mmCIF file of C-alpha atoms and ligand atoms in Angstrom:
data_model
loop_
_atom_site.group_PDB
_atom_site.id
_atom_site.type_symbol
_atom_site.label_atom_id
_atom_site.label_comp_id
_atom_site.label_asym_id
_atom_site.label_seq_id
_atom_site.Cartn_x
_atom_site.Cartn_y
_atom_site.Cartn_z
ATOM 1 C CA UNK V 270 87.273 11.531 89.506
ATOM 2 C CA UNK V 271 88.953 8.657 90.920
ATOM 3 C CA UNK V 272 87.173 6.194 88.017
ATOM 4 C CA UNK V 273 88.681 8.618 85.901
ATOM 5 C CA UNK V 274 92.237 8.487 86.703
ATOM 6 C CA UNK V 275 91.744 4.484 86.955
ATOM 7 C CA UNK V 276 92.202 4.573 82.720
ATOM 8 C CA UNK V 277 93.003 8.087 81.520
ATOM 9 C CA UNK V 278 96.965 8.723 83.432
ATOM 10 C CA UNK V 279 97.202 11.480 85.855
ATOM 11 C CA UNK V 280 99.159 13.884 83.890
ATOM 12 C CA UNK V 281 96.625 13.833 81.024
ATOM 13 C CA UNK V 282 94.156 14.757 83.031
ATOM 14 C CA UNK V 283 96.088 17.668 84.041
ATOM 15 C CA UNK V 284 97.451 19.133 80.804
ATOM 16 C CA UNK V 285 93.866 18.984 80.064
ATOM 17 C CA UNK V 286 92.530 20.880 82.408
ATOM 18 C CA UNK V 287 95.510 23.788 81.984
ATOM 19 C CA UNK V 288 94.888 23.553 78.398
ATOM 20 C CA UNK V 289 90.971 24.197 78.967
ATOM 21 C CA UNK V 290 92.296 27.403 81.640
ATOM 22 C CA UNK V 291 94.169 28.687 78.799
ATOM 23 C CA UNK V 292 91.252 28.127 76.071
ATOM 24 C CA UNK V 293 88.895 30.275 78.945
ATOM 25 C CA UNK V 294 91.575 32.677 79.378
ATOM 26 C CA UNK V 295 91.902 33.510 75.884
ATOM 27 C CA UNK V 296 88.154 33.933 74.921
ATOM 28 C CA UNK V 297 87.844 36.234 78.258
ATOM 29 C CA UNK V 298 91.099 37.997 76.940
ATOM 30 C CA UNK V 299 89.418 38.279 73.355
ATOM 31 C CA UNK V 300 85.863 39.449 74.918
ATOM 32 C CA UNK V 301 87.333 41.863 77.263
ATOM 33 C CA UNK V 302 89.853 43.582 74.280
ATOM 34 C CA UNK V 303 87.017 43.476 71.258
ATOM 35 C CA UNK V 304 84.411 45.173 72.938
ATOM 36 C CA UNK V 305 85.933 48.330 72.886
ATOM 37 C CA UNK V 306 83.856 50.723 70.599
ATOM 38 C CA UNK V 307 83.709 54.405 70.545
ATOM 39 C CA UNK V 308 80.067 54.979 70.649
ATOM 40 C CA UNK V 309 80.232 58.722 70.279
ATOM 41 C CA UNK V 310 80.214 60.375 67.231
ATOM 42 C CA UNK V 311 79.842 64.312 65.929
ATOM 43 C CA UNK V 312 79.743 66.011 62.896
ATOM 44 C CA UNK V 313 83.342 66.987 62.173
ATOM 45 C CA UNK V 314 82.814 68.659 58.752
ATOM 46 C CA UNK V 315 83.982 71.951 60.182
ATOM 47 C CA UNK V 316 87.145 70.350 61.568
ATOM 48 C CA UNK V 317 91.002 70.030 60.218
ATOM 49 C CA UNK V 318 92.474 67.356 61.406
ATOM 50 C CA UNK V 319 96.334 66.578 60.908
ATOM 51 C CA UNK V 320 97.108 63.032 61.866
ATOM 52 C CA UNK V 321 101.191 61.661 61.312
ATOM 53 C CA UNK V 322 101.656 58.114 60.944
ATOM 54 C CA UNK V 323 98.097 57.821 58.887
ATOM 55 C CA UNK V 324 99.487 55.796 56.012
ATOM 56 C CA UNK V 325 98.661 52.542 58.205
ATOM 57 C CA UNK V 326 97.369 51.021 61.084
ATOM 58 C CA UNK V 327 95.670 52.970 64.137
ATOM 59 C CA UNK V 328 96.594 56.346 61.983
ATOM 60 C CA UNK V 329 94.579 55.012 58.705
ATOM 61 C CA UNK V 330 91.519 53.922 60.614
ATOM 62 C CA UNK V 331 91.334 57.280 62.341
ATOM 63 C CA UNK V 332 91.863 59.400 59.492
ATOM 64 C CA UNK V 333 88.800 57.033 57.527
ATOM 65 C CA UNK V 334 86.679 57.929 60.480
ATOM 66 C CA UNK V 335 87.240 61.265 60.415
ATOM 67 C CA UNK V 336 86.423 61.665 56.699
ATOM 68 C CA UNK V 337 83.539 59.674 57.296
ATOM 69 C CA UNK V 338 82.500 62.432 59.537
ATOM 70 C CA UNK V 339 83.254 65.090 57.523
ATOM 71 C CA UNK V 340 86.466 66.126 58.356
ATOM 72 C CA UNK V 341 89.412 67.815 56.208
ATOM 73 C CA UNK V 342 92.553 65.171 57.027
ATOM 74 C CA UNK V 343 96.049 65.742 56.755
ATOM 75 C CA UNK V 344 98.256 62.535 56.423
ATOM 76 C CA UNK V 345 101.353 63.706 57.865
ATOM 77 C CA UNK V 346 103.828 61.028 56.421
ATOM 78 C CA UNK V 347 106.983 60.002 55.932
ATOM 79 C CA UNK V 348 106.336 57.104 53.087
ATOM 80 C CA UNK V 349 105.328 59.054 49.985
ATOM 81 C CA UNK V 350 104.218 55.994 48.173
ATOM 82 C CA UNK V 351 101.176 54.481 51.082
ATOM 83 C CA UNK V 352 100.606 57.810 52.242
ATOM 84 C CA UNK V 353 99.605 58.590 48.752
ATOM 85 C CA UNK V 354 97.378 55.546 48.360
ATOM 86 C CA UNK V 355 95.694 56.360 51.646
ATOM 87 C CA UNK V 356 95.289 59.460 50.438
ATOM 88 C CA UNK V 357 93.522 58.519 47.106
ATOM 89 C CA UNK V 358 91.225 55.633 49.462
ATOM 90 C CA UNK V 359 90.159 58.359 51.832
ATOM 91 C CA UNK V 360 89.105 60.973 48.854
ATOM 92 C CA UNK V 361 86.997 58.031 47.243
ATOM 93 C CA UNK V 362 85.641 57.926 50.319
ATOM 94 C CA UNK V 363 84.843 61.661 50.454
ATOM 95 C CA UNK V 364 86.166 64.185 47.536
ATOM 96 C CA UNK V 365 88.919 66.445 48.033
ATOM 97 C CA UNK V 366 88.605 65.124 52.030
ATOM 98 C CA UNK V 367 92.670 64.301 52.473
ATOM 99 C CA UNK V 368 95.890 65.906 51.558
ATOM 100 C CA UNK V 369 99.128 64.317 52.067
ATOM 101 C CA UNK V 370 101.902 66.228 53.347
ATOM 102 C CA UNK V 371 105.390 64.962 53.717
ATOM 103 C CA UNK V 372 106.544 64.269 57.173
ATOM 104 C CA UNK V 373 109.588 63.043 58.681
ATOM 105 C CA UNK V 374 109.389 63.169 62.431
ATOM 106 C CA UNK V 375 113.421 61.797 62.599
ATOM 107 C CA UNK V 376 114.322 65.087 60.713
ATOM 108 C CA UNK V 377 113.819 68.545 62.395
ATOM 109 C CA UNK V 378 114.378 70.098 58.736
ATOM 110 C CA UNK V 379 111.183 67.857 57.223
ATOM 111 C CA UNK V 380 109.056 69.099 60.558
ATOM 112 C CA UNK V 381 109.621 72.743 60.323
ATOM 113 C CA UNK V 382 108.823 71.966 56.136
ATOM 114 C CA UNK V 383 105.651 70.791 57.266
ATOM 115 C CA UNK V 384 104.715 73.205 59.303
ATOM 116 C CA UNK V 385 105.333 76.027 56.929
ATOM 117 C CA UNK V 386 103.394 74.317 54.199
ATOM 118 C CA UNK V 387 100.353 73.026 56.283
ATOM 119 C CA UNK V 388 100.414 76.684 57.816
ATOM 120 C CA UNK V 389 100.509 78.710 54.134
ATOM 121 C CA UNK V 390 97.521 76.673 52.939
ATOM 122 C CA UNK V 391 95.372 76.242 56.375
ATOM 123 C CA UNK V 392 93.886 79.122 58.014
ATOM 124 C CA UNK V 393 93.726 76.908 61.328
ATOM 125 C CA UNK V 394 93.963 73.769 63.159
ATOM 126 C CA UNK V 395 91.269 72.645 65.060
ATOM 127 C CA UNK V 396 93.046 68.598 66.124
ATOM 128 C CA UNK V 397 96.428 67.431 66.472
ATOM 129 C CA UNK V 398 97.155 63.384 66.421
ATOM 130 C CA UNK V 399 100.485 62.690 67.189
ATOM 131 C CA UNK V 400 100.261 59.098 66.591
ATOM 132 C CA UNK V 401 102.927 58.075 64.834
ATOM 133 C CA UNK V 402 105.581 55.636 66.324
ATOM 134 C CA UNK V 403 108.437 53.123 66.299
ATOM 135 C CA UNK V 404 108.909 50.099 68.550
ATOM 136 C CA UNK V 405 111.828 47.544 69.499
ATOM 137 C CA UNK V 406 114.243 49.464 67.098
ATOM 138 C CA UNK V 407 117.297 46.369 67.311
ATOM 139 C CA UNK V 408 120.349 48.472 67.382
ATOM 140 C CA UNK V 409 120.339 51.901 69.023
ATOM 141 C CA UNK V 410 120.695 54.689 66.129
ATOM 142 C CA UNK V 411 120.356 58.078 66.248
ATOM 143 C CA UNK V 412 118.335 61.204 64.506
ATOM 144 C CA UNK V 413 119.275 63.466 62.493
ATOM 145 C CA UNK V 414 119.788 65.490 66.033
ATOM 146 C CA UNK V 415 121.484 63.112 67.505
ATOM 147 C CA UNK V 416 118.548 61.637 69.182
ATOM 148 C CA UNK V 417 117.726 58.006 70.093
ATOM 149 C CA UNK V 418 115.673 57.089 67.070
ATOM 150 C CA UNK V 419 112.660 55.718 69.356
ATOM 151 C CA UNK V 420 112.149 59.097 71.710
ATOM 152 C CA UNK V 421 113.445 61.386 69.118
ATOM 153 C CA UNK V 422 110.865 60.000 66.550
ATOM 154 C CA UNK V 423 107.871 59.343 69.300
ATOM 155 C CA UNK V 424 108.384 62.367 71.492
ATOM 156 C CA UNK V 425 111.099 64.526 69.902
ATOM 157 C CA UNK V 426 109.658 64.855 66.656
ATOM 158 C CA UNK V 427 106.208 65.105 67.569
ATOM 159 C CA UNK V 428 106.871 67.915 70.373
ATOM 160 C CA UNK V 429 108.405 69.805 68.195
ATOM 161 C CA UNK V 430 105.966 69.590 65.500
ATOM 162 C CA UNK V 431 103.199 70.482 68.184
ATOM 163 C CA UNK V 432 104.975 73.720 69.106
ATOM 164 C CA UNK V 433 105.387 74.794 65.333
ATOM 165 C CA UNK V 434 101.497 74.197 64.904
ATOM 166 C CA UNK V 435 100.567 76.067 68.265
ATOM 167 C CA UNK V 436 99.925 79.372 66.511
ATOM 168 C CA UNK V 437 97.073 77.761 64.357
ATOM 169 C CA UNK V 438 96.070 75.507 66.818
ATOM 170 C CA UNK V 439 95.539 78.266 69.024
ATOM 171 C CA UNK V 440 92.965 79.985 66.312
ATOM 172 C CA UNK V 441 90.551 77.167 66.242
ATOM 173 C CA UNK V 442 87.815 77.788 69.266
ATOM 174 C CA UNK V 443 88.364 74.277 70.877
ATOM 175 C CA UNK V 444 91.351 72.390 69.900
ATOM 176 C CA UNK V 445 92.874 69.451 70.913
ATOM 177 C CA UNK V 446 96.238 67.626 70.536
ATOM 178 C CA UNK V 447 95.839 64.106 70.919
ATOM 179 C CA UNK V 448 98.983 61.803 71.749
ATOM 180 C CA UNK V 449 98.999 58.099 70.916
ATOM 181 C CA UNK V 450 100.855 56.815 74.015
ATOM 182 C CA UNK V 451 100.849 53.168 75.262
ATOM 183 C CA UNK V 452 100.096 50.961 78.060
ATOM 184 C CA UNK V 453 104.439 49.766 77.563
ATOM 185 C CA UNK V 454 104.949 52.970 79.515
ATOM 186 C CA UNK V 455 104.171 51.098 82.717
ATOM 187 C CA UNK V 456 106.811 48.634 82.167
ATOM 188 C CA UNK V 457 109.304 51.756 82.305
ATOM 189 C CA UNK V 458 111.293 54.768 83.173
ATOM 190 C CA UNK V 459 112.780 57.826 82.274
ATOM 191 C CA UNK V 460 116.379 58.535 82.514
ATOM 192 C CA UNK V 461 116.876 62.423 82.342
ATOM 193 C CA UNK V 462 120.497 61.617 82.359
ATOM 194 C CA UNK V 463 120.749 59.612 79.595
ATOM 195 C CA UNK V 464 117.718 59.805 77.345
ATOM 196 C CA UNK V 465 119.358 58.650 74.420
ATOM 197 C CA UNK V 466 121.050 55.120 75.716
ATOM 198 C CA UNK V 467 124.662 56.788 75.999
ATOM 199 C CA UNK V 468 126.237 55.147 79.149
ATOM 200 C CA UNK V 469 122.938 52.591 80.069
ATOM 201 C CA UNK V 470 122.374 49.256 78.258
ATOM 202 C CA UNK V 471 120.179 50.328 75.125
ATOM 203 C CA UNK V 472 117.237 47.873 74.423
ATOM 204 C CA UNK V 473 114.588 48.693 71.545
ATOM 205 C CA UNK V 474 112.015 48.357 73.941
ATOM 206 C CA UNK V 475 113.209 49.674 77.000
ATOM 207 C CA UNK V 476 113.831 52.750 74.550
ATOM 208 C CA UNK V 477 109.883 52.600 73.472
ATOM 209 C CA UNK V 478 108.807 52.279 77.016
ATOM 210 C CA UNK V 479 110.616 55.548 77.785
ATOM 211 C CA UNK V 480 109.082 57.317 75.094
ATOM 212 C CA UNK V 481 106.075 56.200 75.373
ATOM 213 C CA UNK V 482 106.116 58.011 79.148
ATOM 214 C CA UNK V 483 107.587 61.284 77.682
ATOM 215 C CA UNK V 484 104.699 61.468 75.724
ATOM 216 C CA UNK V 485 102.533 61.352 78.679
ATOM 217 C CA UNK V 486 104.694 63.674 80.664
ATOM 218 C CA UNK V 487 104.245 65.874 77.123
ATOM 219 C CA UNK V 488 100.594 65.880 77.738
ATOM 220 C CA UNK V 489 100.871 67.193 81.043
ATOM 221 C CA UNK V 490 102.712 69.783 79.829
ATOM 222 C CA UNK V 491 101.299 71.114 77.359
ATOM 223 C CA UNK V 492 97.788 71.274 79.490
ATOM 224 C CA UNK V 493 99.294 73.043 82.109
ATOM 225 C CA UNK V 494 100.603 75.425 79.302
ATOM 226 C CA UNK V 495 97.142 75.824 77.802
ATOM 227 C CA UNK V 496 95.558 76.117 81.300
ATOM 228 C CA UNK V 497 98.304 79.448 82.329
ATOM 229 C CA UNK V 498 97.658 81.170 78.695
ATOM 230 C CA UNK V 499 93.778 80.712 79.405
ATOM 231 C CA UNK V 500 93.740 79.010 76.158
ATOM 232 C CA UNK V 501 90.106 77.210 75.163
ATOM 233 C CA UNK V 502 92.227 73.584 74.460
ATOM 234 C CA UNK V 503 92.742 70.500 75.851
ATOM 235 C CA UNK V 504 95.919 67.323 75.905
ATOM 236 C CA UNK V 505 95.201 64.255 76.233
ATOM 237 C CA UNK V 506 97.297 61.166 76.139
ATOM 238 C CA UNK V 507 95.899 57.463 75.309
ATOM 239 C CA UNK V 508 97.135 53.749 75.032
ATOM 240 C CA UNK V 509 95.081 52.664 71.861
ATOM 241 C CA UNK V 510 94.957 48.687 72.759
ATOM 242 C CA UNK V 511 97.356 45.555 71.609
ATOM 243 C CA UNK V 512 96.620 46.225 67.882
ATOM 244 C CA UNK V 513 98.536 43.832 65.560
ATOM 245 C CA UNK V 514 100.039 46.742 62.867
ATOM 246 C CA UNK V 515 103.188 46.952 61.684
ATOM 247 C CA UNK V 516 104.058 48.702 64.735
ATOM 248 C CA UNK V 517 106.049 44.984 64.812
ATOM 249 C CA UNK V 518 108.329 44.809 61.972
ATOM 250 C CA UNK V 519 111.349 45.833 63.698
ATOM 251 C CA UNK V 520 111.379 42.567 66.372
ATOM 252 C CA UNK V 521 115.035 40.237 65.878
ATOM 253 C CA UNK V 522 116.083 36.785 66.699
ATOM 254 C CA UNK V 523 114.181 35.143 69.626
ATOM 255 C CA UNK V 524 111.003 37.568 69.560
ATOM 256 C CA UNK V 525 110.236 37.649 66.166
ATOM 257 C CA UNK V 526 110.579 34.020 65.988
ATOM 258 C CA UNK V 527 108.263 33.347 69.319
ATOM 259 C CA UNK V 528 106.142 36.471 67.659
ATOM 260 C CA UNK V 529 105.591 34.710 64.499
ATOM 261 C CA UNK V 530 104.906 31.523 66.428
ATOM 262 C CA UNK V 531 102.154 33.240 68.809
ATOM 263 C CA UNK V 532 101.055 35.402 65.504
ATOM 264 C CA UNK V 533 97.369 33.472 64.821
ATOM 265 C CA UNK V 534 96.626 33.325 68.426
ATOM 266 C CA UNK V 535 97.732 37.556 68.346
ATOM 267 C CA UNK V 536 95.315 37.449 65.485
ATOM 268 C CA UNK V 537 92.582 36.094 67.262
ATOM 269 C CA UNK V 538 93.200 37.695 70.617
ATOM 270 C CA UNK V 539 94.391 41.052 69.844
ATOM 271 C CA UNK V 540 92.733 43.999 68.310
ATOM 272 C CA UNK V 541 92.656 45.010 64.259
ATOM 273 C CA UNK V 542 93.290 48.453 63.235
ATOM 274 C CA UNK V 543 89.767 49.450 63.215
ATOM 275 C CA UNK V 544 89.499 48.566 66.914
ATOM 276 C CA UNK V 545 92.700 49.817 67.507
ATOM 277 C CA UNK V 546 91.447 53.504 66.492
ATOM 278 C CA UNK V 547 88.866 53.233 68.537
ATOM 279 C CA UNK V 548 89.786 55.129 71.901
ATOM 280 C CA UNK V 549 91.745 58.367 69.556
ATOM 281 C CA UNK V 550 88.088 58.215 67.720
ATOM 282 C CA UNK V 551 86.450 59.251 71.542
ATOM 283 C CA UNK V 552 88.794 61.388 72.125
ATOM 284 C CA UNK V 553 88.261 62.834 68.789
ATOM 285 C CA UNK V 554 84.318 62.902 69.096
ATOM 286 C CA UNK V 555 83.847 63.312 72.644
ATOM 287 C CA UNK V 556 82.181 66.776 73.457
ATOM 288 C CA UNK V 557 85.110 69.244 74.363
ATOM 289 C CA UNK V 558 83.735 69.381 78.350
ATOM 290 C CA UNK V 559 83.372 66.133 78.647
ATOM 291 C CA UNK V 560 86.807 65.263 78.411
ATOM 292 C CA UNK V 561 89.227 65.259 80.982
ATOM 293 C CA UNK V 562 92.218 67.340 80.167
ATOM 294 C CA UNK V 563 95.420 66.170 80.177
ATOM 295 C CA UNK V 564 94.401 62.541 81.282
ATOM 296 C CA UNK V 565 95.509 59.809 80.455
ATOM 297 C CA UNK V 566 93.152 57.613 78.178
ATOM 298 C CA UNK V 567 92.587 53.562 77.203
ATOM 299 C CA UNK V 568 89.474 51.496 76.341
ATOM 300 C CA UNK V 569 87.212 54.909 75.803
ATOM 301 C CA UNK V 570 87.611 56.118 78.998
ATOM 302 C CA UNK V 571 89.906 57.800 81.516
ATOM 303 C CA UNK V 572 92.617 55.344 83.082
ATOM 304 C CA UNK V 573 94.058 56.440 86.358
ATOM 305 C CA UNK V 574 97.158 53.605 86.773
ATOM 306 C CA UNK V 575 100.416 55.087 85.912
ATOM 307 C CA UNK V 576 103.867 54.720 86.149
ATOM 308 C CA UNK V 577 105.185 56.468 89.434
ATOM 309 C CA UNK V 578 107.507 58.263 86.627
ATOM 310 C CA UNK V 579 104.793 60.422 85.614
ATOM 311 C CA UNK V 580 104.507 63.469 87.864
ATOM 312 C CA UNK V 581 104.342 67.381 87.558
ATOM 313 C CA UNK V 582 108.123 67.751 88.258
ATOM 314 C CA UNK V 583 108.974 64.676 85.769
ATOM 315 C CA UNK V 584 106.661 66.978 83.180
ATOM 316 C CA UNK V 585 108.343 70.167 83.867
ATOM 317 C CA UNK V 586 111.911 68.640 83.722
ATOM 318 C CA UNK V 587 110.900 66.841 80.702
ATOM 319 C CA UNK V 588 109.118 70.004 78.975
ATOM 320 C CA UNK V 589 112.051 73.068 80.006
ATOM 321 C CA UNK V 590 114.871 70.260 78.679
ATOM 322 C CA UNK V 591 113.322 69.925 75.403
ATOM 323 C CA UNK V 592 112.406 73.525 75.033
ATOM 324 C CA UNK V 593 116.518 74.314 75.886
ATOM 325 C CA UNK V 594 117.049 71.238 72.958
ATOM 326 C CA UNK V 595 114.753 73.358 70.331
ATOM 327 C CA UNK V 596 115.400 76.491 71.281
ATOM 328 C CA UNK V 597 112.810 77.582 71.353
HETATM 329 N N1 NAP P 674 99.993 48.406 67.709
HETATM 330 C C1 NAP P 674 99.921 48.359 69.011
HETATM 331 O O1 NAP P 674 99.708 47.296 69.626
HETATM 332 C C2 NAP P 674 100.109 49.613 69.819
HETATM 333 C C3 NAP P 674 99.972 49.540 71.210
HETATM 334 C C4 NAP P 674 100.163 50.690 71.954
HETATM 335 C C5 NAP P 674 100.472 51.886 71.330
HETATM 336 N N2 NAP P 674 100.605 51.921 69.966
HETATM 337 C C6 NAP P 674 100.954 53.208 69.352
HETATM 338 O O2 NAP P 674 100.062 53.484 68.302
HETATM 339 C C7 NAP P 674 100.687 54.360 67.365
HETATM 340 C C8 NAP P 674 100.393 53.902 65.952
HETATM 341 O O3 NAP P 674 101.067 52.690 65.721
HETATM 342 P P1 NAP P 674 100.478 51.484 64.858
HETATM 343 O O4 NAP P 674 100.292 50.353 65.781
HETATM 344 O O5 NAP P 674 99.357 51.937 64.018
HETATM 345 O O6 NAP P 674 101.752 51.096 63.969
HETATM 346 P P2 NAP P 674 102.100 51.378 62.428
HETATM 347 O O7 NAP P 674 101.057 50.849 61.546
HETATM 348 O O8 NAP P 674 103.501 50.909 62.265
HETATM 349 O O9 NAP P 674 102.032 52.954 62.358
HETATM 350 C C9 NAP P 674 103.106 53.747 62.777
HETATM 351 C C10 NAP P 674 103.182 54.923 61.851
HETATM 352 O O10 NAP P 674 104.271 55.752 62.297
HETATM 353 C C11 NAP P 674 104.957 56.159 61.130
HETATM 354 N N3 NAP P 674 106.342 56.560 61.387
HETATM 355 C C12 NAP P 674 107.354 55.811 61.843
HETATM 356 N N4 NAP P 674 108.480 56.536 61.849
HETATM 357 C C13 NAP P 674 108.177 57.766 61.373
HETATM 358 C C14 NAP P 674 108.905 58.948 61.115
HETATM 359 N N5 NAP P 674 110.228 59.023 61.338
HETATM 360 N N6 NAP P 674 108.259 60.017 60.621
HETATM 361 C C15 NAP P 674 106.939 59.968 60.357
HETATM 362 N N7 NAP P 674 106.180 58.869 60.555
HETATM 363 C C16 NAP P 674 106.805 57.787 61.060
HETATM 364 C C17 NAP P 674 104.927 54.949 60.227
HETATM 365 O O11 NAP P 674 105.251 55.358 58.916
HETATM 366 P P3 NAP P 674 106.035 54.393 57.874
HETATM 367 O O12 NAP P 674 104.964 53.590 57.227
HETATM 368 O O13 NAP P 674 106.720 55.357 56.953
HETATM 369 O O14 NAP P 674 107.004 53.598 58.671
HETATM 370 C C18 NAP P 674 103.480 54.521 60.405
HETATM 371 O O15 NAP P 674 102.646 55.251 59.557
HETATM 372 C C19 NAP P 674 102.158 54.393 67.739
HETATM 373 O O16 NAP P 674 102.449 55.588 68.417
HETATM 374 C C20 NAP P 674 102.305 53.218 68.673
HETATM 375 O O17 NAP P 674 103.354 53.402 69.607
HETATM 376 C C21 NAP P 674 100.417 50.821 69.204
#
């Protein structure tokens, strides 16, 4: 070592070995986060699936899968135009496979429309993907309702549009509603006092790390609701991986720039869609018992680390608040 310092200087020698830690660090990163694959698959041709969001990303790959398999897909959607091309991709895949029907999760009005359409022409619903979702919105705005955007189109919207489909869901044998959640939620907390960045300092992502729990707390919810009705269906809640999607297109200033910068490394490190899809595709395929209900779950399998936010009474605040909010 000494010989070696004798012509190459000290610092070199140094910056080369971090450099080589960071090299290692990435491939382990990259091995650990692309060997994620759902390895369980059934025959879903007896199934009707409605997944929102589907015009890209996670929600695409899933709703390919699932026509693979047999399914009957609903794209719920806000963007006529993709949805529309995703639509006409998954029925090459499969014929008459996928409908598209218009969904706008920021819009109460658009959710109760699709509800009363998807219910007039389906005789039941037998899964439920809420996966659709916003991140690092810049400046807070609000819904229609007067929500934030980020919980009242990642939780807000979708809750509502889960009780609206309860009816049908409740006339399939063995249904599930699956929620597209996100590791972010342990970087956060949930202010029942100000859900919608009022009086606090609003920051896009604290925003989606809050919403990202209520969707957990939702879960919990809505098991214990199945569970006290007797009800043959199960809630689970998942973080799908660090997928690069468009999930990014709303970061400003100093983060998009560093995100740009970082963007072929992301490439390399990070999961595509397809991988991304992967742990809503177990939950999907996994045998009804064999799932855990209302947990919480990430790489295929059930994760037990959670924010300290997510407890019964943070579910039942969270659940009886947004009931009062619907009316329902
Ligand atoms: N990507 C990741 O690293 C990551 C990590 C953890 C969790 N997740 C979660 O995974 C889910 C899927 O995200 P993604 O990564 O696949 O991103 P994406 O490609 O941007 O998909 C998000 C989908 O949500 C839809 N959407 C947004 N606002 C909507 C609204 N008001 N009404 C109806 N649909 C709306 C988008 O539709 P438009 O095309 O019309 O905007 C899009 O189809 C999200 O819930 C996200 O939080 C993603």
């Amino acid at each position: 070592m000494e010989i070696l310092f004798k012509f190459i200087p000290y610092y070199l020698v140094h910056y080369t070995a971090y450099a080589i830690y960071i090299v290692l660090a990435i491939f382990l990163l990259r091995k650990i986060s692309k060997n994620i694959k759902n390895n369980v698959t059934r025959d879903l041709s007896n199934q009707i699936i409605v997944i929102t969001g589907a015009n890209s990303g996670i929600g695409f790959e899933t709703a390919k899968n699932c026509v693979q398999h047999g399914a009957k897909v609903v794209l719920a959607c806000r963007d006529e135009i993709t949805a529309q091309q995703s639509c006409l991709q998954l029925n090459s895949i499969k014929k008459k496979s996928t409908e598209f029907i218009k969904l706008d999760l920021s819009d109460s009005s658009s959710i109760r429309q699709f509800a009363n359409i998807f219910k007039k022409k389906y005789s039941k619903l037998d899964i439920l993907v809420n996966n659709a979702g916003v991140m690092a919105i810049p400046n807070r705005c609000l819904t229609k309702e007067g929500f934030e955007q980020t919980i009242g189109v990642n939780y807000f919207g979708h809750f509502l549009l889960t009780q609206l489909l309860l009816d049908h869901l409740k006339l399939s044998s063995q249904f599930r509603v699956i929620n597209v959640s996100s590791v972010a939620h342990l970087a956060g907390t949930i202010d029942f006092q100000d859900l919608h960045f009022s009086k606090r300092f609003y920051h896009g992502m604290l925003a989606y790390f809050q919403s990202k729990i209520a969707n957990i707390l939702f879960t919990i919810s809505l098991q214990k609701k199945f569970d006290d009705q007797k009800l043959s269906g199960l809630s689970v809640s998942l973080h799908p991986g660090i997928v690069q999607t468009n999930l990014f297109r709303h970061l400003r200033g100093l983060t998009k720039v560093l995100f740009k910068l970082i963007s072929p490394l992301f490439n390399f490190i990070y999961n595509n869609s397809f991988e991304g899809a992967q742990t809503t595709l177990y939950c999907i395929h996994q045998n009804y018992f064999k799932l855990e209900k209302g947990a919480y779950y990430s790489d295929c399998q059930k994760q037990k680390r959670l924010n300290n936010c997510i407890t019964p009474e943070n579910a039942d605040i969270l659940w009886n608040l947004s009931m009062k909010i619907f009316g329902l």
